[in-house]
Short mmCIF file of C-alpha atoms and ligand atoms in Angstrom, two decimals:
data_model
loop_
_atom_site.label_atom_id
_atom_site.label_comp_id
_atom_site.label_asym_id
_atom_site.label_seq_id
_atom_site.Cartn_x
_atom_site.Cartn_y
_atom_site.Cartn_z
CA UNK A 1 -20.07 13.35 -18.77
CA UNK A 2 -21.97 15.58 -16.35
CA UNK A 3 -21.08 18.99 -17.80
CA UNK A 4 -22.11 21.00 -14.73
CA UNK A 5 -19.70 18.96 -12.56
CA UNK A 6 -16.91 19.40 -15.06
CA UNK A 7 -17.39 23.14 -15.40
CA UNK A 8 -16.90 23.61 -11.64
CA UNK A 9 -13.40 22.17 -11.95
CA UNK A 10 -12.25 23.91 -15.10
CA UNK A 11 -10.04 26.94 -14.89
CA UNK A 12 -8.28 28.19 -17.99
CA UNK A 13 -7.13 26.17 -20.95
CA UNK A 14 -3.99 24.72 -22.55
CA UNK A 15 -3.05 24.62 -26.23
CA UNK A 16 -1.79 21.50 -27.94
CA UNK A 17 -0.50 21.57 -31.50
CA UNK A 18 -0.04 18.30 -33.40
CA UNK A 19 0.70 18.21 -37.16
CA UNK A 20 -0.27 21.87 -37.47
CA UNK A 21 -3.64 21.23 -35.83
CA UNK A 22 -4.42 23.33 -32.73
CA UNK A 23 -6.42 21.92 -29.88
CA UNK A 24 -7.82 23.79 -26.92
CA UNK A 25 -7.69 21.68 -23.75
CA UNK A 26 -9.46 22.71 -20.53
CA UNK A 27 -7.37 22.94 -17.34
CA UNK A 28 -8.59 21.45 -14.04
CA UNK A 29 -7.38 23.51 -11.06
CA UNK A 30 -5.71 21.62 -8.17
CA UNK A 31 -5.96 22.93 -4.58
CA UNK A 32 -2.27 21.94 -4.14
CA UNK A 33 0.25 20.54 -6.63
CA UNK A 34 0.09 20.46 -10.43
CA UNK A 35 -3.10 21.45 -12.26
CA UNK A 36 -4.53 18.94 -14.73
CA UNK A 37 -4.95 19.26 -18.47
CA UNK A 38 -8.24 17.60 -19.32
CA UNK A 39 -7.53 15.38 -22.33
CA UNK A 40 -10.53 13.05 -22.45
CA UNK A 41 -12.02 14.91 -25.40
CA UNK A 42 -8.84 14.45 -27.47
CA UNK A 43 -9.97 11.19 -29.02
CA UNK A 44 -12.67 13.14 -30.83
CA UNK A 45 -9.80 14.93 -32.52
CA UNK A 46 -8.05 11.73 -33.68
CA UNK A 47 -5.36 11.62 -30.96
CA UNK A 48 -4.94 9.70 -27.73
CA UNK A 49 -2.32 10.22 -25.03
CA UNK A 50 0.53 7.71 -24.68
CA UNK A 51 2.07 7.66 -21.19
CA UNK A 52 3.54 4.24 -20.22
CA UNK A 53 3.81 3.93 -16.45
CA UNK A 54 1.43 6.92 -16.06
CA UNK A 55 4.27 9.34 -15.32
CA UNK A 56 2.08 12.32 -16.08
CA UNK A 57 -1.43 10.93 -16.26
CA UNK A 58 -4.01 11.42 -13.49
CA UNK A 59 -6.89 8.96 -13.56
CA UNK A 60 -9.05 10.96 -11.16
CA UNK A 61 -9.31 14.03 -9.00
CA UNK A 62 -9.14 13.23 -5.29
CA UNK A 63 -9.46 14.93 -1.90
CA UNK A 64 -7.81 12.21 0.17
CA UNK A 65 -4.00 12.31 0.04
CA UNK A 66 -1.48 14.84 -1.22
CA UNK A 67 2.20 14.19 -1.97
CA UNK A 68 4.83 16.74 -2.93
CA UNK A 69 7.70 14.43 -3.82
CA UNK A 70 10.19 17.27 -4.36
CA UNK A 71 9.73 18.59 -0.82
CA UNK A 72 9.00 15.36 1.13
CA UNK A 73 5.41 16.38 1.90
CA UNK A 74 2.66 13.85 2.60
CA UNK A 75 -0.76 14.80 3.96
CA UNK A 76 -3.94 12.81 4.60
CA UNK A 77 -7.04 15.01 4.23
CA UNK A 78 -4.72 18.01 4.71
CA UNK A 79 -3.05 16.79 7.92
CA UNK A 80 0.77 16.37 7.69
CA UNK A 81 1.91 12.76 8.17
CA UNK A 82 4.36 13.89 10.89
CA UNK A 83 1.48 15.25 13.03
CA UNK A 84 -0.67 12.19 12.49
CA UNK A 85 2.22 9.85 13.36
CA UNK A 86 2.95 11.84 16.50
CA UNK A 87 -0.55 12.38 17.86
CA UNK A 88 -2.98 9.96 16.24
CA UNK A 89 -3.65 6.23 16.08
CA UNK A 90 -4.16 3.92 13.13
CA UNK A 91 -7.91 3.58 13.75
CA UNK A 92 -8.38 7.35 14.02
CA UNK A 93 -6.43 7.84 10.78
CA UNK A 94 -8.59 5.15 9.15
CA UNK A 95 -11.69 7.13 10.19
CA UNK A 96 -10.13 10.32 8.81
CA UNK A 97 -9.34 8.72 5.45
CA UNK A 98 -12.75 7.04 5.14
CA UNK A 99 -15.00 9.89 6.29
CA UNK A 100 -12.90 12.95 5.42
CA UNK A 101 -12.59 14.43 8.93
CA UNK A 102 -11.33 13.59 12.41
CA UNK A 103 -14.03 11.96 14.58
CA UNK A 104 -15.60 13.31 17.77
CA UNK A 105 -15.07 11.24 20.95
CA UNK A 106 -18.45 9.48 20.48
CA UNK A 107 -17.96 8.84 16.77
CA UNK A 108 -14.52 7.38 17.43
CA UNK A 109 -15.56 5.12 20.27
CA UNK A 110 -18.51 3.80 18.18
CA UNK A 111 -16.19 3.21 15.23
CA UNK A 112 -13.64 1.33 17.37
CA UNK A 113 -16.41 -0.67 19.01
CA UNK A 114 -17.90 -1.72 15.68
CA UNK A 115 -14.52 -2.76 14.27
CA UNK A 116 -13.72 -4.64 17.47
CA UNK A 117 -16.98 -6.60 17.48
CA UNK A 118 -16.60 -7.58 13.82
CA UNK A 119 -13.16 -9.12 14.40
CA UNK A 120 -14.38 -12.65 14.99
CA UNK A 121 -14.67 -14.84 11.89
CA UNK A 122 -17.22 -17.67 11.82
CA UNK A 123 -16.25 -21.31 12.32
CA UNK A 124 -16.98 -22.06 8.65
CA UNK A 125 -14.50 -19.36 7.62
CA UNK A 126 -11.92 -20.72 10.10
CA UNK A 127 -12.33 -24.11 8.44
CA UNK A 128 -11.84 -22.49 5.02
CA UNK A 129 -8.58 -20.89 6.24
CA UNK A 130 -7.47 -24.23 7.63
CA UNK A 131 -7.63 -25.73 4.12
CA UNK A 132 -4.57 -23.74 3.01
CA UNK A 133 -1.37 -25.79 3.18
CA UNK A 134 1.07 -25.03 5.96
CA UNK A 135 3.65 -23.70 3.48
CA UNK A 136 1.06 -21.33 1.98
CA UNK A 137 2.08 -18.19 0.12
CA UNK A 138 0.98 -15.28 2.24
CA UNK A 139 -0.26 -12.62 -0.21
CA UNK A 140 -2.23 -15.00 -2.49
CA UNK A 141 -3.83 -16.43 0.68
CA UNK A 142 -4.76 -12.97 1.92
CA UNK A 143 -6.23 -12.01 -1.43
CA UNK A 144 -8.19 -15.29 -1.75
CA UNK A 145 -9.49 -14.90 1.81
CA UNK A 146 -10.75 -11.36 1.22
CA UNK A 147 -12.56 -12.54 -1.94
CA UNK A 148 -13.98 -15.50 -0.04
CA UNK A 149 -15.13 -13.29 2.85
CA UNK A 150 -17.91 -11.98 0.63
CA UNK A 151 -19.44 -15.50 0.60
CA UNK A 152 -19.47 -15.60 4.38
CA UNK A 153 -21.24 -12.27 4.98
CA UNK A 154 -24.87 -11.36 4.41
CA UNK A 155 -26.14 -8.18 2.78
CA UNK A 156 -22.82 -6.39 2.29
CA UNK A 157 -22.34 -6.71 -1.47
CA UNK A 158 -24.73 -4.10 -2.85
CA UNK A 159 -22.41 -1.28 -3.87
CA UNK A 160 -25.35 1.07 -4.41
CA UNK A 161 -26.44 0.81 -0.77
CA UNK A 162 -24.26 3.12 1.42
CA UNK A 163 -25.14 1.14 4.58
CA UNK A 164 -23.93 -2.11 3.03
CA UNK A 165 -20.75 -0.43 1.74
CA UNK A 166 -20.07 0.95 5.23
CA UNK A 167 -20.62 -2.44 6.84
CA UNK A 168 -18.39 -4.14 4.24
CA UNK A 169 -15.72 -1.48 4.98
CA UNK A 170 -15.73 -2.31 8.69
CA UNK A 171 -15.90 -6.06 8.10
CA UNK A 172 -12.84 -5.95 5.84
CA UNK A 173 -10.88 -3.72 8.27
CA UNK A 174 -11.79 -5.92 11.24
CA UNK A 175 -11.48 -9.38 9.75
CA UNK A 176 -8.31 -8.82 7.71
CA UNK A 177 -6.53 -8.34 11.04
CA UNK A 178 -7.79 -11.77 12.16
CA UNK A 179 -7.03 -13.34 8.77
CA UNK A 180 -3.48 -11.95 8.81
CA UNK A 181 -2.85 -13.46 12.24
CA UNK A 182 -4.27 -16.79 10.97
CA UNK A 183 -1.92 -16.73 7.98
CA UNK A 184 1.01 -16.22 10.36
CA UNK A 185 -0.09 -19.08 12.64
CA UNK A 186 -1.05 -21.43 9.81
CA UNK A 187 2.52 -21.26 8.50
CA UNK A 188 3.73 -22.31 11.96
CA UNK A 189 1.02 -25.01 12.23
CA UNK A 190 -0.25 -23.31 15.39
CA UNK A 191 -3.90 -23.04 16.50
CA UNK A 192 -5.83 -20.02 15.27
CA UNK A 193 -6.73 -17.81 18.25
CA UNK A 194 -10.02 -16.02 18.91
CA UNK A 195 -10.01 -12.22 19.33
CA UNK A 196 -10.16 -10.60 22.76
CA UNK A 197 -12.53 -7.60 22.54
CA UNK A 198 -11.08 -6.00 25.64
CA UNK A 199 -7.73 -5.31 23.97
CA UNK A 200 -6.70 -2.63 21.49
CA UNK A 201 -6.49 -3.12 17.70
CA UNK A 202 -2.70 -3.58 17.55
CA UNK A 203 -2.28 -5.18 20.96
CA UNK A 204 -4.81 -7.88 20.12
CA UNK A 205 -3.33 -8.39 16.66
CA UNK A 206 0.05 -9.16 18.27
CA UNK A 207 -1.64 -11.45 20.80
CA UNK A 208 -3.48 -13.34 18.02
CA UNK A 209 -0.15 -13.73 16.20
CA UNK A 210 2.19 -14.64 19.04
CA UNK A 211 0.30 -15.87 22.12
CA UNK A 212 0.27 -19.45 23.33
CA UNK A 213 -3.36 -20.57 23.97
CA UNK A 214 -4.46 -20.18 27.62
CA UNK A 215 -1.24 -18.39 28.61
CA UNK A 216 -1.25 -14.71 29.50
CA UNK A 217 0.27 -12.57 26.75
CA UNK A 218 1.57 -9.05 27.31
CA UNK A 219 2.59 -7.16 24.19
CA UNK A 220 5.77 -5.12 24.25
CA UNK A 221 4.37 -1.52 24.42
CA UNK A 222 7.11 -0.27 22.06
CA UNK A 223 6.08 -2.88 19.47
CA UNK A 224 2.43 -1.84 19.83
CA UNK A 225 3.34 1.82 19.36
CA UNK A 226 5.73 1.15 16.45
CA UNK A 227 3.26 -1.06 14.57
CA UNK A 228 0.43 1.43 15.13
CA UNK A 229 2.59 4.19 13.64
CA UNK A 230 3.76 2.04 10.71
CA UNK A 231 0.15 1.29 9.81
CA UNK A 232 -0.56 5.06 9.87
CA UNK A 233 2.40 5.66 7.52
CA UNK A 234 1.13 2.98 5.15
CA UNK A 235 -2.57 3.86 5.31
CA UNK A 236 -2.69 5.70 1.97
CA UNK A 237 -0.37 6.99 -0.72
CA UNK A 238 -2.61 8.47 -3.42
CA UNK A 239 -2.69 6.82 -6.86
CA UNK A 240 0.04 4.19 -6.49
CA UNK A 241 -0.08 0.85 -8.32
CA UNK A 242 -2.41 -1.01 -5.90
CA UNK A 243 -4.75 1.93 -5.24
CA UNK A 244 -5.16 2.53 -8.97
CA UNK A 245 -5.96 -1.15 -9.37
CA UNK A 246 -8.60 -0.94 -6.60
CA UNK A 247 -10.18 2.03 -8.41
CA UNK A 248 -10.08 0.34 -11.83
CA UNK A 249 -11.60 -2.92 -10.57
CA UNK A 250 -14.19 -0.95 -8.58
CA UNK A 251 -14.99 1.18 -11.63
CA UNK A 252 -16.51 -1.92 -13.24
CA UNK A 253 -18.89 -2.01 -10.22
CA UNK A 254 -17.10 -5.05 -8.81
CA UNK A 255 -17.72 -5.52 -5.08
CA UNK A 256 -15.61 -3.87 -2.40
CA UNK A 257 -14.22 -7.31 -1.47
CA UNK A 258 -13.16 -8.08 -5.07
CA UNK A 259 -11.60 -4.62 -5.47
CA UNK A 260 -9.61 -4.79 -2.20
CA UNK A 261 -8.43 -8.32 -3.05
CA UNK A 262 -7.14 -6.96 -6.38
CA UNK A 263 -5.22 -4.28 -4.45
CA UNK A 264 -3.60 -7.03 -2.36
CA UNK A 265 -2.44 -8.76 -5.55
CA UNK A 266 -0.89 -5.57 -6.91
CA UNK A 267 0.79 -4.81 -3.58
CA UNK A 268 2.45 -8.23 -3.55
CA UNK A 269 4.91 -7.24 -6.32
CA UNK A 270 8.55 -6.66 -5.28
CA UNK A 271 8.54 -3.26 -6.99
CA UNK A 272 5.65 -2.21 -4.74
CA UNK A 273 4.73 -3.57 -1.28
CA UNK A 274 6.89 -6.67 -1.70
CA UNK A 275 9.95 -4.42 -1.44
CA UNK A 276 9.91 -4.63 2.39
CA UNK A 277 10.60 -8.37 2.25
CA UNK A 278 13.19 -7.91 -0.52
CA UNK A 279 14.91 -5.16 1.52
CA UNK A 280 15.30 -7.37 4.60
CA UNK A 281 16.55 -10.34 2.54
CA UNK A 282 19.04 -7.95 0.93
CA UNK A 283 20.37 -6.95 4.40
CA UNK A 284 20.71 -10.63 5.29
CA UNK A 285 22.59 -11.27 2.02
CA UNK A 286 24.94 -8.37 2.81
CA UNK A 287 25.56 -9.78 6.31
CA UNK A 288 26.42 -13.14 4.80
CA UNK A 289 28.65 -11.47 2.21
CA UNK A 290 30.48 -9.54 4.94
CA UNK A 291 30.88 -12.56 7.25
CA UNK A 292 31.59 -15.34 4.75
CA UNK A 293 33.37 -13.50 1.94
CA UNK A 294 35.03 -10.75 3.91
CA UNK A 295 33.23 -8.23 1.69
CA UNK A 296 32.11 -4.71 2.60
CA UNK A 297 28.79 -2.91 2.24
CA UNK A 298 30.45 -0.59 -0.27
CA UNK A 299 31.56 -3.59 -2.39
CA UNK A 300 27.99 -4.89 -2.34
CA UNK A 301 26.68 -1.56 -3.68
CA UNK A 302 29.39 -1.37 -6.34
CA UNK A 303 28.63 -4.93 -7.48
CA UNK A 304 24.90 -4.16 -7.65
CA UNK A 305 25.61 -1.07 -9.78
CA UNK A 306 27.99 -3.03 -12.04
CA UNK A 307 25.40 -5.79 -12.56
CA UNK A 308 22.61 -3.25 -13.16
CA UNK A 309 20.71 -4.52 -10.10
CA UNK A 310 18.42 -2.25 -8.13
CA UNK A 311 18.84 -1.89 -4.38
CA UNK A 312 15.59 -2.94 -2.72
CA UNK A 313 14.12 -0.24 -0.52
CA UNK A 314 15.59 2.64 -2.55
CA UNK A 315 13.88 4.98 -4.98
CA UNK A 316 10.33 6.06 -5.49
CA UNK A 317 8.23 7.16 -8.45
CA UNK A 318 7.04 10.31 -6.69
CA UNK A 319 9.62 11.13 -3.97
CA UNK A 320 12.68 12.70 -5.53
CA UNK A 321 13.80 13.71 -2.04
CA UNK A 322 13.57 11.93 1.35
CA UNK A 323 10.47 9.78 1.80
CA UNK A 324 8.88 11.43 4.89
CA UNK A 325 7.48 8.04 5.96
CA UNK A 326 10.98 6.54 5.90
CA UNK A 327 12.22 9.23 8.32
CA UNK A 328 9.52 8.30 10.87
CA UNK A 329 9.93 4.54 10.33
CA UNK A 330 13.70 4.88 10.81
CA UNK A 331 13.18 6.64 14.16
CA UNK A 332 11.13 3.65 15.37
CA UNK A 333 13.70 1.17 14.05
CA UNK A 334 16.34 3.09 16.02
CA UNK A 335 14.26 3.02 19.24
CA UNK A 336 13.59 -0.70 18.88
CA UNK A 337 17.20 -1.64 18.24
CA UNK A 338 18.45 0.66 20.99
CA UNK A 339 16.02 -1.04 23.41
CA UNK A 340 17.94 -4.26 22.85
CA UNK A 341 15.47 -6.13 20.63
CA UNK A 342 16.04 -7.25 17.03
CA UNK A 343 19.24 -7.98 15.12
CA UNK A 344 21.46 -4.99 15.83
CA UNK A 345 23.94 -6.15 13.17
CA UNK A 346 21.21 -5.93 10.48
CA UNK A 347 20.25 -2.44 11.67
CA UNK A 348 23.88 -1.34 11.54
CA UNK A 349 24.22 -2.71 8.00
CA UNK A 350 21.06 -0.76 7.05
CA UNK A 351 22.58 2.45 8.48
CA UNK A 352 25.82 1.89 6.56
CA UNK A 353 23.97 1.04 3.35
CA UNK A 354 21.87 4.19 3.68
CA UNK A 355 24.93 6.33 4.37
CA UNK A 356 26.99 5.00 1.46
CA UNK A 357 24.14 5.01 -1.07
CA UNK A 358 22.89 8.51 -0.24
CA UNK A 359 26.43 9.88 -0.68
CA UNK A 360 27.09 7.95 -3.89
CA UNK A 361 26.97 9.87 -7.20
CA UNK A 362 24.85 7.21 -8.95
CA UNK A 363 22.12 7.49 -6.28
CA UNK A 364 22.48 11.26 -5.91
CA UNK A 365 22.13 11.88 -9.66
CA UNK A 366 19.00 9.75 -9.83
CA UNK A 367 17.71 11.15 -6.54
CA UNK A 368 17.29 7.71 -4.97
CA UNK A 369 16.68 7.71 -1.22
CA UNK A 370 15.64 4.92 1.16
CA UNK A 371 11.87 4.50 0.97
CA UNK A 372 9.57 3.36 3.78
CA UNK A 373 10.05 -0.30 2.85
CA UNK A 374 13.74 -0.05 3.61
CA UNK A 375 12.92 0.28 7.34
CA UNK A 376 9.60 -1.50 7.85
CA UNK A 377 10.98 -5.00 7.23
CA UNK A 378 13.59 -4.49 9.96
CA UNK A 379 10.88 -3.48 12.43
CA UNK A 380 8.52 -6.35 11.53
CA UNK A 381 11.46 -8.73 11.86
CA UNK A 382 12.34 -7.34 15.30
CA UNK A 383 8.70 -7.77 16.40
CA UNK A 384 8.95 -11.44 15.45
CA UNK A 385 7.43 -11.74 11.96
CA UNK A 386 8.90 -13.92 9.27
CA UNK A 387 9.78 -11.92 6.11
CA UNK A 388 6.98 -13.64 4.14
CA UNK A 389 4.48 -11.87 6.44
CA UNK A 390 5.76 -8.33 5.88
CA UNK A 391 3.63 -7.42 2.88
CA UNK A 392 0.45 -8.78 4.52
CA UNK A 393 1.00 -6.30 7.37
CA UNK A 394 1.53 -3.52 4.83
CA UNK A 395 -1.81 -4.56 3.26
CA UNK A 396 -3.51 -4.39 6.68
CA UNK A 397 -2.32 -0.77 6.91
CA UNK A 398 -3.28 0.15 3.34
CA UNK A 399 -6.88 -1.09 3.57
CA UNK A 400 -8.41 2.24 4.76
CA UNK A 401 -6.68 4.08 1.89
CA UNK A 402 -7.87 1.60 -0.74
CA UNK A 403 -11.42 1.73 0.56
CA UNK A 404 -11.42 5.54 0.89
CA UNK A 405 -10.39 5.75 -2.79
CA UNK A 406 -12.99 3.18 -3.82
CA UNK A 407 -15.72 5.08 -1.97
CA UNK A 408 -14.61 8.46 -3.30
CA UNK A 409 -14.73 7.10 -6.84
CA UNK A 410 -18.28 5.76 -6.38
CA UNK A 411 -19.45 9.01 -4.78
CA UNK A 412 -18.21 11.03 -7.78
CA UNK A 413 -20.89 11.29 -10.51
CA UNK A 414 -18.13 11.91 -13.08
CA UNK A 415 -16.54 8.47 -12.52
CA UNK A 416 -16.47 6.14 -15.49
CA UNK A 417 -15.34 2.57 -16.00
CA UNK A 418 -11.52 2.57 -16.23
CA UNK A 419 -10.61 1.68 -19.77
CA UNK A 420 -7.14 2.83 -20.94
CA UNK A 421 -6.50 3.15 -24.65
CA UNK A 422 -3.50 1.92 -26.65
CA UNK A 423 -1.47 2.91 -29.69
CA UNK A 424 -1.76 -0.08 -31.99
CA UNK A 425 1.57 -0.94 -33.67
CA UNK A 426 0.82 -4.47 -34.91
CA UNK A 427 -0.03 -5.89 -38.38
CA UNK A 428 -2.58 -3.85 -40.29
CA UNK A 429 -4.82 -6.50 -41.89
CA UNK A 430 -3.97 -9.85 -43.48
CA UNK A 431 -5.81 -12.92 -44.75
CA UNK A 432 -6.03 -16.12 -42.77
CA UNK A 433 -3.95 -19.00 -44.23
CA UNK A 434 -5.17 -22.55 -43.43
CA UNK A 435 -2.65 -24.47 -41.26
CA UNK A 436 -1.69 -26.95 -44.02
CA UNK A 437 -0.67 -24.12 -46.36
CA UNK A 438 1.61 -22.20 -43.96
N1 LIG B 501 18.57 0.92 -7.08
C1 LIG B 501 19.40 1.29 -8.10
N2 LIG B 501 18.98 2.03 -9.16
C2 LIG B 501 17.70 2.41 -9.17
C3 LIG B 501 16.80 2.08 -8.14
C4 LIG B 501 17.29 1.30 -7.07
N3 LIG B 501 16.47 0.92 -6.06
N4 LIG B 501 15.57 2.59 -8.41
C5 LIG B 501 15.71 3.24 -9.58
N5 LIG B 501 16.99 3.14 -10.04
C6 LIG B 501 17.54 3.74 -11.25
C7 LIG B 501 17.00 3.05 -12.48
O1 LIG B 501 17.83 1.96 -12.87
C8 LIG B 501 17.01 4.18 -13.49
O2 LIG B 501 18.34 4.39 -13.88
P1 LIG B 501 18.69 4.88 -15.39
O3 LIG B 501 18.10 6.26 -15.49
O4 LIG B 501 20.18 4.84 -15.47
O5 LIG B 501 18.02 3.90 -16.30
C9 LIG B 501 16.59 5.40 -12.65
O6 LIG B 501 17.03 5.09 -11.31
C10 LIG B 501 15.08 5.65 -12.68
O7 LIG B 501 14.43 4.48 -12.19
P2 LIG B 501 13.05 3.90 -12.69
O8 LIG B 501 12.98 2.44 -12.38
O9 LIG B 501 12.83 4.32 -14.13
O10 LIG B 501 12.05 4.71 -11.76
P3 LIG B 501 10.52 4.38 -11.52
O11 LIG B 501 9.92 5.62 -11.03
O12 LIG B 501 9.92 3.75 -12.73
O13 LIG B 501 10.55 3.25 -10.38
C11 LIG B 501 10.66 2.20 -8.27
C12 LIG B 501 10.34 3.50 -9.02
C13 LIG B 501 9.83 1.05 -8.88
C14 LIG B 501 10.23 2.35 -6.82
C15 LIG B 501 12.17 1.91 -8.36
O14 LIG B 501 12.90 2.95 -7.75
C16 LIG B 501 12.55 0.58 -7.77
O15 LIG B 501 12.42 -0.45 -8.44
N6 LIG B 501 13.00 0.55 -6.47
C17 LIG B 501 13.32 -0.70 -5.81
C18 LIG B 501 12.05 -1.37 -5.32
C19 LIG B 501 11.40 -0.66 -4.16
O16 LIG B 501 12.06 -0.32 -3.18
N7 LIG B 501 10.07 -0.46 -4.25
C20 LIG B 501 9.29 0.14 -3.16
C21 LIG B 501 8.73 1.46 -3.60
S1 LIG B 501 7.84 2.22 -2.27
C22 LIG B 501 6.38 1.39 -2.21
O17 LIG B 501 5.89 0.85 -3.14
C23 LIG B 501 5.70 1.37 -0.92
#
């Protein structure tokens, strides 16, 4: 531990008494939100902290994202999410997360230019992508492709060289967009399209996903705007499951590619990023239940409660009030459905589900509100994506946040390899019995 670094953060102390033994624990001051009690030295005093699910354990100090879950506050580098969603673009927010400040005109146009010109993947990598079966699973394919990308790039793997890390950052941001469009087209057995450098980041992503080769493709401007904003909303969310995984893998000095691929794997889970797909399938199940069984949305909720089933797209570990991202995502869902695109009946079911659940005592007592994933699936579906693609688009948005956290960890001299402890509750010690004598 670098003591001079630590001393800068410490402010006051906390007392802990266990079995009559008093321990003095230093307090780390936060600029916003709860202060931290520094417990790393506890193991010298025979105790370790047990906190399954990390409800009250911070693994790092960070300057990137702040959440106040009681008051629906989310900021990136101090800027409220509402302002960023209103005025900024996904690429500008990516710059902000990665470099800690908003770019000047020149910095931003260079950044966009670099990302744009790194979008193309080589023919060998296209062949590699073509080896996945048509009925591929989207998130494992994305994760495998990001790992594989490292083999197809030169001089971007040295994590101690800031220039290589920066190039790897831009390569991953640029090429994951192309890879995601390939995954979409591969599942449809359609040709993989080359990027068009003259188009914007989102516009060209939609073209690479939906265009017919050699035919002009004009993106729906509302879809471009909505997707750009959704990627901003998903760009970072402090130490969630996938971001913590990216930090832990990176803490072993694994490459940026390996760390980001690990984040993709974590995000795939239905309790995390996979909830957007689960939420849309849930709306489709409700529609079927209403049409075929004459049921109601209220019956569906009551049955779920009776069976102890969770509603997908509700609840959050940190937000115990409205998810501010969900509010913005819902406004785009509304605009899209009011413009006459998408399945209006699914949107209406979502509105009814939200209304009933948020006025239901079970949900109110547990402070369960619709989260961002409740709305994003509806929007992706209206744009034309199959539900299996939803979490890959979430991953595309989350990449700047994962990489910003990875870089912040490596820039901090206090960082250590992530190695949680355990409370051992198994057998103490016993003698081996040969198999014939058992
Ligand atoms: N529907 C019904 N009940 C729920 C829901 C839900 N969606 N979420 C939580 N609860 C209940 C739990 O059953 C538990 O009830 P109990 O106190 O009677 O046992 C209580 O609320 C607390 O829930 P936990 O699961 O302990 O809360 P935790 O913070 O561990 O989990 C999580 C948060 C994983 C998001 C959870 O709310 C959930 O599974 N939601 C559904 C999946 C989902 O939408 N995930 C996306 C999250 S956002 C994101 O990752 C981008």
